[in-house]
Coordinates of C-alpha atoms in Angstrom, one line a residue:
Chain A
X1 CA 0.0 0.0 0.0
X2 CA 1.5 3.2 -0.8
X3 CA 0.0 6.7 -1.5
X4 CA 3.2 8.1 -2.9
X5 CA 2.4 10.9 -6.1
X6 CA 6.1 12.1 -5.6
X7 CA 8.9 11.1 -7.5
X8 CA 11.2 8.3 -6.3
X9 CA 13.9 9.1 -4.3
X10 CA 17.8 8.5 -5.1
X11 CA 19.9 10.1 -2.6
X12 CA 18.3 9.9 1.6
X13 CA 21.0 12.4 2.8
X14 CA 20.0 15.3 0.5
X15 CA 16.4 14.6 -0.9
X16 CA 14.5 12.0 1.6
X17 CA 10.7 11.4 1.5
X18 CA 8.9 9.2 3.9
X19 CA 6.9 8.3 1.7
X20 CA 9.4 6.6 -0.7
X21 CA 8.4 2.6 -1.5
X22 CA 12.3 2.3 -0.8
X23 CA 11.9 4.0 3.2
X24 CA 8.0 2.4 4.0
X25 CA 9.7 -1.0 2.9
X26 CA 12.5 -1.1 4.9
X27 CA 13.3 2.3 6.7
X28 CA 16.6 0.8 9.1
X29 CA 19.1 0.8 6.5
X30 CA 18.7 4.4 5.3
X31 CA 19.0 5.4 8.6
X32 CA 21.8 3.3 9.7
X33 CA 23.7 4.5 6.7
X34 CA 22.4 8.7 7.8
X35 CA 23.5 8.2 11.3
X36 CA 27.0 7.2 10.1
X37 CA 27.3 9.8 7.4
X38 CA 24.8 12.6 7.7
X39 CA 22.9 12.6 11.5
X40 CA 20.5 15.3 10.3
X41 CA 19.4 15.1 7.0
X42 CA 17.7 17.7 5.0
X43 CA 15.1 17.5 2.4
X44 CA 13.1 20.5 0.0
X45 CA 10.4 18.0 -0.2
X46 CA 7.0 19.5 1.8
X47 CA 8.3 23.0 1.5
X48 CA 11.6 22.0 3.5
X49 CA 12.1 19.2 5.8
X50 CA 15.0 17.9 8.4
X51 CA 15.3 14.6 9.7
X52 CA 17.6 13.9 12.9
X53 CA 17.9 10.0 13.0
X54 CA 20.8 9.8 16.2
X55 CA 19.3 9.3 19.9
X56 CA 20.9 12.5 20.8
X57 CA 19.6 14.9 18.3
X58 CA 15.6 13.4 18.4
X59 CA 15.8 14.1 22.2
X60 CA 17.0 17.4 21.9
X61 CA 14.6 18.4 19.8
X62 CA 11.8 16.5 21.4
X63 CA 13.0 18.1 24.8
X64 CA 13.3 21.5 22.7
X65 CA 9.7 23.2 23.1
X66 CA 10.9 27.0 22.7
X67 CA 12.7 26.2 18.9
X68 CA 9.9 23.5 17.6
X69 CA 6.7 23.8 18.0
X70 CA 4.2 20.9 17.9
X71 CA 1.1 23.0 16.2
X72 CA 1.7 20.7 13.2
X73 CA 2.8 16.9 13.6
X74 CA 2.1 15.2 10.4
X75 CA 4.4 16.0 7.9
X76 CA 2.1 17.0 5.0
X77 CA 2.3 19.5 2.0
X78 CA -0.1 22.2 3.7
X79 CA 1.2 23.5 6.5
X80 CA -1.3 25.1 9.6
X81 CA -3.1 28.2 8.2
X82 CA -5.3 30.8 9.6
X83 CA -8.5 29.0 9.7
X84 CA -7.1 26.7 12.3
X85 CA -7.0 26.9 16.3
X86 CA -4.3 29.5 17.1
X87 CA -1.4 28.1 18.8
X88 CA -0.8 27.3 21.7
X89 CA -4.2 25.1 21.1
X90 CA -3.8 23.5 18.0
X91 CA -6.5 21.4 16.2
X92 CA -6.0 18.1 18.6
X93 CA -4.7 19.1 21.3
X94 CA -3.3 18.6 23.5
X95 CA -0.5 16.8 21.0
X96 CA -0.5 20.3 19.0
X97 CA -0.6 22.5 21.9
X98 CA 2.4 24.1 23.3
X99 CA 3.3 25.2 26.5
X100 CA 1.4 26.6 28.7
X101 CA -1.5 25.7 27.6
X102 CA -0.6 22.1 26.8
X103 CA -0.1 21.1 30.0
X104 CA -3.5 21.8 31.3
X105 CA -5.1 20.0 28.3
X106 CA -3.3 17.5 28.9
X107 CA -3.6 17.1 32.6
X108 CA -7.2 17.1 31.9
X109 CA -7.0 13.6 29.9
X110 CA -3.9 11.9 32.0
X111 CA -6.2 10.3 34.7
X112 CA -8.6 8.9 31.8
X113 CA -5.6 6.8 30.5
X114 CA -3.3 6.2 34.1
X115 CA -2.6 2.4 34.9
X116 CA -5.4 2.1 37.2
X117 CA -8.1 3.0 34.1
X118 CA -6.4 1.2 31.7
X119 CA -6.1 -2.2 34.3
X120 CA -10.3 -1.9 34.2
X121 CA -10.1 -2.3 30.3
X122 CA -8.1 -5.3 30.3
X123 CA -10.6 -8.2 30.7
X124 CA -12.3 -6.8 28.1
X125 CA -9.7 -6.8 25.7
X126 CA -8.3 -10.4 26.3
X127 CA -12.2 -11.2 26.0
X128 CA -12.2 -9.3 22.5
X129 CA -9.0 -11.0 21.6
X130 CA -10.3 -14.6 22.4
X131 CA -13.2 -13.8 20.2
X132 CA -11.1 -12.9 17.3
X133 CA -9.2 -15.9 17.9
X134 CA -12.2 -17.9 18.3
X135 CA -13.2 -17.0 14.8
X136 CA -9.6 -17.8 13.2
X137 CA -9.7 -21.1 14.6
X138 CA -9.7 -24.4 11.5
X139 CA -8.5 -21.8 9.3
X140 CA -5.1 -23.1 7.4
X141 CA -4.4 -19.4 6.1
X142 CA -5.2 -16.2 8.0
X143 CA -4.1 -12.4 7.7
X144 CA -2.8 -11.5 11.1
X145 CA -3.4 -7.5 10.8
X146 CA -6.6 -7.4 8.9
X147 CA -8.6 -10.1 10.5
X148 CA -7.0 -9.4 14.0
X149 CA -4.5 -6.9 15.3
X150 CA -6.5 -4.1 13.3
X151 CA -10.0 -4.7 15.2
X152 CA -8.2 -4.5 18.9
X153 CA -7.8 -1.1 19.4
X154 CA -10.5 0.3 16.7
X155 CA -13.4 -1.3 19.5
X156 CA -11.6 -0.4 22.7
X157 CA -10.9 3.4 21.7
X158 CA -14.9 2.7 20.0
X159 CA -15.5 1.7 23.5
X160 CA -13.5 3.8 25.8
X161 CA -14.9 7.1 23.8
X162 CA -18.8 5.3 23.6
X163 CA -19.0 5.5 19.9
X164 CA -20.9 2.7 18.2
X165 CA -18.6 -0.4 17.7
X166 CA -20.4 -0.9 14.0
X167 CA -18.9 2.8 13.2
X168 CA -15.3 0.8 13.0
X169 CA -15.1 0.7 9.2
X170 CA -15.6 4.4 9.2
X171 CA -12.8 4.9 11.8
X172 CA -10.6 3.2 9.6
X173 CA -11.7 5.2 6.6
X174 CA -10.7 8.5 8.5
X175 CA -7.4 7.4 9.9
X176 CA -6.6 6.5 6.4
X177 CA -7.0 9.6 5.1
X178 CA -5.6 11.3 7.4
X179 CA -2.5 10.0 7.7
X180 CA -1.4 8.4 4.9
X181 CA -3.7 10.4 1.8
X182 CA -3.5 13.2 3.7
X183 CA 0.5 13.6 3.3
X184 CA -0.1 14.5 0.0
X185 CA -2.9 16.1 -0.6
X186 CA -3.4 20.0 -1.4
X187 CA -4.7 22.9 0.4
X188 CA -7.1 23.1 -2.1
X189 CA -8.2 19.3 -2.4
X190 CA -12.6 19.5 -2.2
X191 CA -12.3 16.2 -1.3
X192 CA -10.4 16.8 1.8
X193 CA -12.7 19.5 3.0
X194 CA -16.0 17.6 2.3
X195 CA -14.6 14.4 4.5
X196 CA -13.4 17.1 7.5
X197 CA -17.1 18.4 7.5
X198 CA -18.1 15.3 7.1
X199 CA -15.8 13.9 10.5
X200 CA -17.0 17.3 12.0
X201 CA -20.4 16.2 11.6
X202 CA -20.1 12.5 13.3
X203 CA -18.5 13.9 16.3
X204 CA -21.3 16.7 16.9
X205 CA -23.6 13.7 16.4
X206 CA -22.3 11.7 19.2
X207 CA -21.7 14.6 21.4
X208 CA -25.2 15.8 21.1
X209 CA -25.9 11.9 22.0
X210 CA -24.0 12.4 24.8
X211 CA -25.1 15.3 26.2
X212 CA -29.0 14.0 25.8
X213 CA -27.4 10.6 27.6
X214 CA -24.8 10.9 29.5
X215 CA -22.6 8.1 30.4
X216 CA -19.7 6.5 31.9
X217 CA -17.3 7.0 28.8
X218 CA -14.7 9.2 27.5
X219 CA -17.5 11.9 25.4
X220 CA -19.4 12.4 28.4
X221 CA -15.8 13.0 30.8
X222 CA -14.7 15.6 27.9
X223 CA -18.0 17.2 27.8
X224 CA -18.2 17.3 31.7
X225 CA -14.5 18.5 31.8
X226 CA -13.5 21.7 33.5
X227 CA -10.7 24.0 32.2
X228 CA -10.0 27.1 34.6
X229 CA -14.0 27.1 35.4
X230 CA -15.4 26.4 32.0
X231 CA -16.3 24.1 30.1
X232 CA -14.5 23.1 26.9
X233 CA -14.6 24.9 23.6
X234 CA -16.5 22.7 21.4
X235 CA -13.8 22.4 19.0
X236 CA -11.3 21.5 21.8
X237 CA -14.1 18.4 22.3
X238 CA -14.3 17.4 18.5
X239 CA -10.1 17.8 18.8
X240 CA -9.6 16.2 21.4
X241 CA -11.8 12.9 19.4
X242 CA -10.0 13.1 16.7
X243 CA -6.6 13.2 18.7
X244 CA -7.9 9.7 20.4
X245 CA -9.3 8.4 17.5
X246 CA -6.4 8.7 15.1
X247 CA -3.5 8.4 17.7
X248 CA -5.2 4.9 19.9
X249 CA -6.2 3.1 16.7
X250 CA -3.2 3.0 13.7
X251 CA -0.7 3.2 16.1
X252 CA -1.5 0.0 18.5
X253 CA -2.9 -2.1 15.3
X254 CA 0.9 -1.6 14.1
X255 CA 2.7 -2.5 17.5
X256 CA 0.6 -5.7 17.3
X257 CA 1.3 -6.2 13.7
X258 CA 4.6 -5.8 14.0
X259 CA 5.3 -8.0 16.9
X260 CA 3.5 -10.8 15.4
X261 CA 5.1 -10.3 11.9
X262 CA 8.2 -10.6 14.3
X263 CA 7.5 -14.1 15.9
X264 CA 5.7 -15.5 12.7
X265 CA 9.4 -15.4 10.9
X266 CA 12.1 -16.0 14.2
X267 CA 10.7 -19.3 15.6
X268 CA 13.4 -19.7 18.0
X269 CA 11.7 -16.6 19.6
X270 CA 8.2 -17.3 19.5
X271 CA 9.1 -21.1 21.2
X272 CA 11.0 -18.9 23.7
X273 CA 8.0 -16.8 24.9
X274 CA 5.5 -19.2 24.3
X275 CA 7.0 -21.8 27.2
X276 CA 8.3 -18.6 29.1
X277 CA 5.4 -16.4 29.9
X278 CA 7.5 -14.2 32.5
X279 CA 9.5 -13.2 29.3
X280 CA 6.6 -10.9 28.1
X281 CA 7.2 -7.6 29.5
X282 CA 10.7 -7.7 28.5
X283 CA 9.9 -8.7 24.9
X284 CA 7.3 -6.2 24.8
X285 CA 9.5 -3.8 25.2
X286 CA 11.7 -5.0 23.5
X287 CA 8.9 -5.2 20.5
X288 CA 8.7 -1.6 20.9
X289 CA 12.1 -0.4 20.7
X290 CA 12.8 -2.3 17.4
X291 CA 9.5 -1.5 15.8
X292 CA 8.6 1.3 17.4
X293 CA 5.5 2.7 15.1
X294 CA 5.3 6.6 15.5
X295 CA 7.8 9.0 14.0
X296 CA 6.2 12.6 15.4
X297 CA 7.2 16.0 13.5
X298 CA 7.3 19.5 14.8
X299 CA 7.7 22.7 12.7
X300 CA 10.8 25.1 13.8
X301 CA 9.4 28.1 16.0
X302 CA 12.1 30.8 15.3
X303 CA 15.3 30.5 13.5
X304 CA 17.9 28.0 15.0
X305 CA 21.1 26.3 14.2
X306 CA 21.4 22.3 15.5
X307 CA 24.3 20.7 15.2
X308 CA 25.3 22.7 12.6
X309 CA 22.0 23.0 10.7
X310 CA 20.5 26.1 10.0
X311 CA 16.8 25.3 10.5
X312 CA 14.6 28.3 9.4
X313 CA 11.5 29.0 11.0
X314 CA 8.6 27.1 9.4
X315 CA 10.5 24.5 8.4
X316 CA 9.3 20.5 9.0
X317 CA 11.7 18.2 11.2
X318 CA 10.9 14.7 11.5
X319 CA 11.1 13.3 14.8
X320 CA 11.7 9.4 13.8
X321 CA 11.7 7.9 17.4
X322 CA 12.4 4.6 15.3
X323 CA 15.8 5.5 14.3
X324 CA 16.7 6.8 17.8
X325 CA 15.5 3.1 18.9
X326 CA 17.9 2.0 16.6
X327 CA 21.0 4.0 17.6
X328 CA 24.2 1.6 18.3
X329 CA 25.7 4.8 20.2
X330 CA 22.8 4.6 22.5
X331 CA 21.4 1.0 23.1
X332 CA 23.8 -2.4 22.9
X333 CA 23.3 -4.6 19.4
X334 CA 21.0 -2.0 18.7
X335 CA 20.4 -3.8 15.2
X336 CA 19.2 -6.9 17.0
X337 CA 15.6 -7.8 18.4
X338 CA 16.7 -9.5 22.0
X339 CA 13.7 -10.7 23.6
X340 CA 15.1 -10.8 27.2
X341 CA 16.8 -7.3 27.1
X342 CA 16.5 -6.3 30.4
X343 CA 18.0 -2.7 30.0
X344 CA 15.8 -0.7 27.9
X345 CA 15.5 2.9 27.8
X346 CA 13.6 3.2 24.6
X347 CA 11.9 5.9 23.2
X348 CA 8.6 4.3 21.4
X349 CA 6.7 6.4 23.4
X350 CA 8.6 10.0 22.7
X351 CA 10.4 12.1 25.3
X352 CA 9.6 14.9 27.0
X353 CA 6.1 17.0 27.7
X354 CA 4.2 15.2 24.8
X355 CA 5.0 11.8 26.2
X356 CA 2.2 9.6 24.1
X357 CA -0.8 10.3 26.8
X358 CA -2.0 6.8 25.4
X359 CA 1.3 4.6 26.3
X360 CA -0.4 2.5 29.6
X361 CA -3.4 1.5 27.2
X362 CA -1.1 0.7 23.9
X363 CA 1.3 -1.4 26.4
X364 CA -1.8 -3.4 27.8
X365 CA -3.7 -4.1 24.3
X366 CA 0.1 -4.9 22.9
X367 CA 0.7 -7.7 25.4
X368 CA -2.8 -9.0 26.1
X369 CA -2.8 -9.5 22.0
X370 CA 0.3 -10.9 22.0
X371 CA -0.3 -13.1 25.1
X372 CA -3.4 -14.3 23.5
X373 CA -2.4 -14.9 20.2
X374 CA 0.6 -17.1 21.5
X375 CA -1.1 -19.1 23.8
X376 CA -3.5 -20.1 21.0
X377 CA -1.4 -20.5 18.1
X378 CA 2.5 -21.0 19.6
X379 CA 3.6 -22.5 16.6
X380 CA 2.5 -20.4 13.5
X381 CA 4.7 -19.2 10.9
X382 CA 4.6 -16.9 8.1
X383 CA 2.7 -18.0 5.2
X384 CA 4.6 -15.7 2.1
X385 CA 6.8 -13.4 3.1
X386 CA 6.8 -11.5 -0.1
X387 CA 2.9 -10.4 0.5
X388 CA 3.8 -8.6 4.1
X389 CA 3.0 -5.1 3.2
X390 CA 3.3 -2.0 5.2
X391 CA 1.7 1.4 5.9
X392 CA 3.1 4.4 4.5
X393 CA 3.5 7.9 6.5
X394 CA 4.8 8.7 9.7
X395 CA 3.1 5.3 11.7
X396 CA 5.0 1.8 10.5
X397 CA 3.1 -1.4 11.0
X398 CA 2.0 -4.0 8.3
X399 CA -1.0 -4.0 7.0
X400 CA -1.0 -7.5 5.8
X401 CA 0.5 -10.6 7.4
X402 CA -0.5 -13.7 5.6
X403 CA 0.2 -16.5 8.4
X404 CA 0.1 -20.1 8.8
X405 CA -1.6 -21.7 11.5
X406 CA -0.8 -25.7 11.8
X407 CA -3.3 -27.8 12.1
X408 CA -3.6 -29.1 15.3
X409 CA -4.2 -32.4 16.5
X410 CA -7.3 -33.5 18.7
Chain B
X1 CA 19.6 1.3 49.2
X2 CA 17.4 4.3 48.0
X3 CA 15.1 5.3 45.1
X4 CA 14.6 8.8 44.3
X5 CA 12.1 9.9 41.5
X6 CA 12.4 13.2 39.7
X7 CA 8.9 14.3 39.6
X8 CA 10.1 17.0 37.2
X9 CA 11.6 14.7 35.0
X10 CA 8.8 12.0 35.0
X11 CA 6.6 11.8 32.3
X12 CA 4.4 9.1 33.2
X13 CA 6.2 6.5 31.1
X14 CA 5.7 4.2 34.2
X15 CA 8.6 1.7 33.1
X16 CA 9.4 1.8 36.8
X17 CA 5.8 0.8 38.1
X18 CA 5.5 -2.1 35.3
X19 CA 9.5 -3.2 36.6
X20 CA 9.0 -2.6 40.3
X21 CA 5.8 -2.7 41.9
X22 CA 7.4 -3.4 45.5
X23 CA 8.9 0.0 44.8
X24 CA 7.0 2.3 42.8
X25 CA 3.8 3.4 42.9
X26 CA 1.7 5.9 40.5
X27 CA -0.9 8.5 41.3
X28 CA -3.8 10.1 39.1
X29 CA -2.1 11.2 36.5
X30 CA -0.1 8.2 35.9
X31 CA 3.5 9.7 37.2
X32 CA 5.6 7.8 39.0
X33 CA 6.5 7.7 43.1
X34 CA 8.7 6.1 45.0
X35 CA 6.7 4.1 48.0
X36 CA 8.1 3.8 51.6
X37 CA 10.2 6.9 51.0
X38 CA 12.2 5.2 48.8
X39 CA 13.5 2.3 50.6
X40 CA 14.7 -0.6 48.8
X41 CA 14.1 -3.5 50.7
X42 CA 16.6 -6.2 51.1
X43 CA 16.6 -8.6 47.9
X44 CA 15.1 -6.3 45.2
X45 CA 18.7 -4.1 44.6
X46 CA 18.0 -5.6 41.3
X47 CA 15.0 -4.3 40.4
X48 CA 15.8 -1.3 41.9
X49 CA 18.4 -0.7 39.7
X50 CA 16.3 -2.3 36.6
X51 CA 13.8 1.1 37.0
X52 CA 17.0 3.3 37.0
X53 CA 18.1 1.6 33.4
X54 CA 14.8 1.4 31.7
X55 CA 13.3 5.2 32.5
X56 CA 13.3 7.2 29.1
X57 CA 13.7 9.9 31.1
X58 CA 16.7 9.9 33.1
X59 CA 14.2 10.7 36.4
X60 CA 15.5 8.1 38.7
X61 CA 18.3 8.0 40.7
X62 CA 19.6 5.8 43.8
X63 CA 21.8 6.6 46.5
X64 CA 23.7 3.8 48.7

């Protein structure tokens, strides 16, 4: 799957594009081969873009909230214009806000997704991931991300927010668009607009559902919500949906993917787990420092010069936590997925203020899937390799994994 | 054997809490602190010292 319209890429260091077949493919060795020659790359593609791929440089600027600002964190050829919430706001926020005001939006949200709210959803996930599993069972062939890793977190952000679970297909529609079409589309694209009114729409649906019924969910907490005495603007509701909705869903489904693409093709590793459960937070971890999914962006506030690099104002930097995941300076065979790695600062879930507010809830439906999935099928394998395909854009995960399941005996 | 926990430097990754139960706890807003002022009971130096390797954020520290 690729929604490249640009023109292929033949030289990273000077004129990279994310969404090159080349980088969605196979990303590592273009950045193992930056880090050792070029640590910040720049590209004019999107109106002017840098890419830090080192450990040191993607904190720095992650940690760096007075040079970058977060008002914009897809990478896209329209950058924020006028008709958009002002900064410090943003259109989601709070993962386009800035400080000050991000951190009261985002204090708002934190105790919604703390362990203690996330351990509540966790029967109901391994009960959702028994019943996909239920329904693979006899199967000889099955695709592990469409017909399972996909549906986890689309119905427990559907649940947690108290959307309808049959509105799933349209959640998947949106996320889509929005980050893989929308990368390339134009400011003037009608098609764009219509689908934003469109999303605009459903979410003053089911807050107008909410506020005739309120309930225990996630709508009715943001609609409740307090922010010094009032209650929030109503775009800062329909925001702070979409923030949920695109960040929870893509993001897990590819974690998941990618763990099981992992153990479908290293057998030795999938024995391992499988006959030693206490493994699994290590190899969770270790899951997400190898394949960590989300690169973030930032645009450059003001004028500023890092390591060398004179980043003008307006300017796109790509913030690929991946590559800093991957940085032999930082972590030990940094190439090499060790399931027991016991020392693992990684970085999956970014640094700093903007810390993904949804890391407790990915890290539960990441291992409950995986748990699941092992205990039912340890011995599975990859069916064909060659059809393993991957999403384009700043989230990495396949999108298809064709995988074996023995037969089992009875 | 003492934990300390930056609370300016945490971020709620709560690597510590997952490690170290016996050591960390986490309020609210999901960021960490250290439980029984940071004591490290006999027997869990290790995981003590786990929490200090595996924060993204550099908050942890441990004094002898």
């Amino acid at each position: 799957m690729t929604v490249n319209r640009h023109p292929p890429v033949t030289d990273f260091a000077t004129d990279f594009d994310h969404t090159d077949p080349t980088w969605v493919n196979n990303p590592f060795p273009i950045w193992d081969e930056l880090r050792a020659t070029c640590p910040i790359a720049h590209s004019d593609r999107y109106g002017g873009t840098w890419l830090p791929v080192t450990h040191e440089h993607v904190s720095a600027i992650a940690y760096d909230t007075d040079n970058f600002t977060s008002r914009a964190v897809v990478v896209s050829e329209v950058r924020p214009g006028p008709l958009d919430l002002p900064a410090p706001i943003g259109v989601a926020p709070p993962i386009t806000s800035d400080p000050p005001f991000h951190a009261m939006a985002r204090r708002l949200l934190l105790p919604a997704f703390a362990p203690r709210k996330v351990d509540a959803l966790e029967p109901f996930t391994r009960q959702l991931c028994n019943d996909l599993l239920d329904a693979l069972e006899g199967k000889d062939i099955v695709d592990a991300a469409v017909e399972y890793a996909q549906h986890i977190p689309l119905r427990v952000i559907a649940k947690m927010l108290g959307f309808p679970t049959e509105d799933a297909d349209y959640f998947r529609h949106v996320i889509h668009l929005i980050l893989e079409e929308g990368i390339t589309a134009t400011e003037d694209d009608d098609e764009r607009l219509v689908e934003g009114q469109a999303l605009d729409a459903y979410f003053d649906n089911q807050i107008a559902d909410h506020v005739a019924n309120p309930r225990d969910d996630l709508t009715t907490f943001l609609l409740e919500a307090e922010l010094d005495g009032n209650n929030l603007m109503h775009e800062h509701v329909r925001g702070t949906m979409l923030l949920i909705l695109v960040a929870g869903i893509d993001t897990t489904w590819s974690a998941i993917g990618s763990a099981l693409w992992h153990l479908a093709h290293n057998p030795e590793d999938l024995k391992r787990l499988a006959a030693e459960p206490d493994l699994m937070p290590f190899a969770i971890e270790e899951m997400l420092r190898a394949y960590a999914p989300v690169t973030m962006a930032r645009l450059v506030a003001q004028d500023v010069e890092i390591a060398g690099c004179p980043m003008k104002e307006g300017d796109w930097v790509l913030l690929p936590f991946p590559a800093a995941n991957r940085d032999p300076e930082f972590f030990d065979r940094a190439d090499e997925v060790i399931i027991d790695r016991e020392e693992n600062r990684h970085a999956a879930f970014g640094l700093g203020i903007h810390r993904c507010l949804g890391s407790n809830l990915a890290r539960m439906e990441l291992r409950v899937a995986v748990e699941e999935w092992v205990k039912r099928f340890p011995d599975f394998e990859l069916a064909d390799p060659s059809a393993v395909t991957w999403a384009a854009g700043q989230v990495r995960g396949p999108r298809s994994i064709p995988v074996r399941l023995p037969g089992r005996s009875s | 054997m003492r934990v300390h926990v930056d609370a300016e430097k945490c971020q709620g990754h709560n690597r510590c809490y997952s490690l170290a139960p016996e050591l960390f706890d986490v309020d609210d807003l999901g960021n960490a602190v250290e439980l029984n002022d940071g004591n490290v009971p006999e027997g869990l130096e290790h995981k003590a010292r786990l929490a200090v390797a595996n924060c993204p954020e550099y908050a942890i520290t441990i004094s002898e």
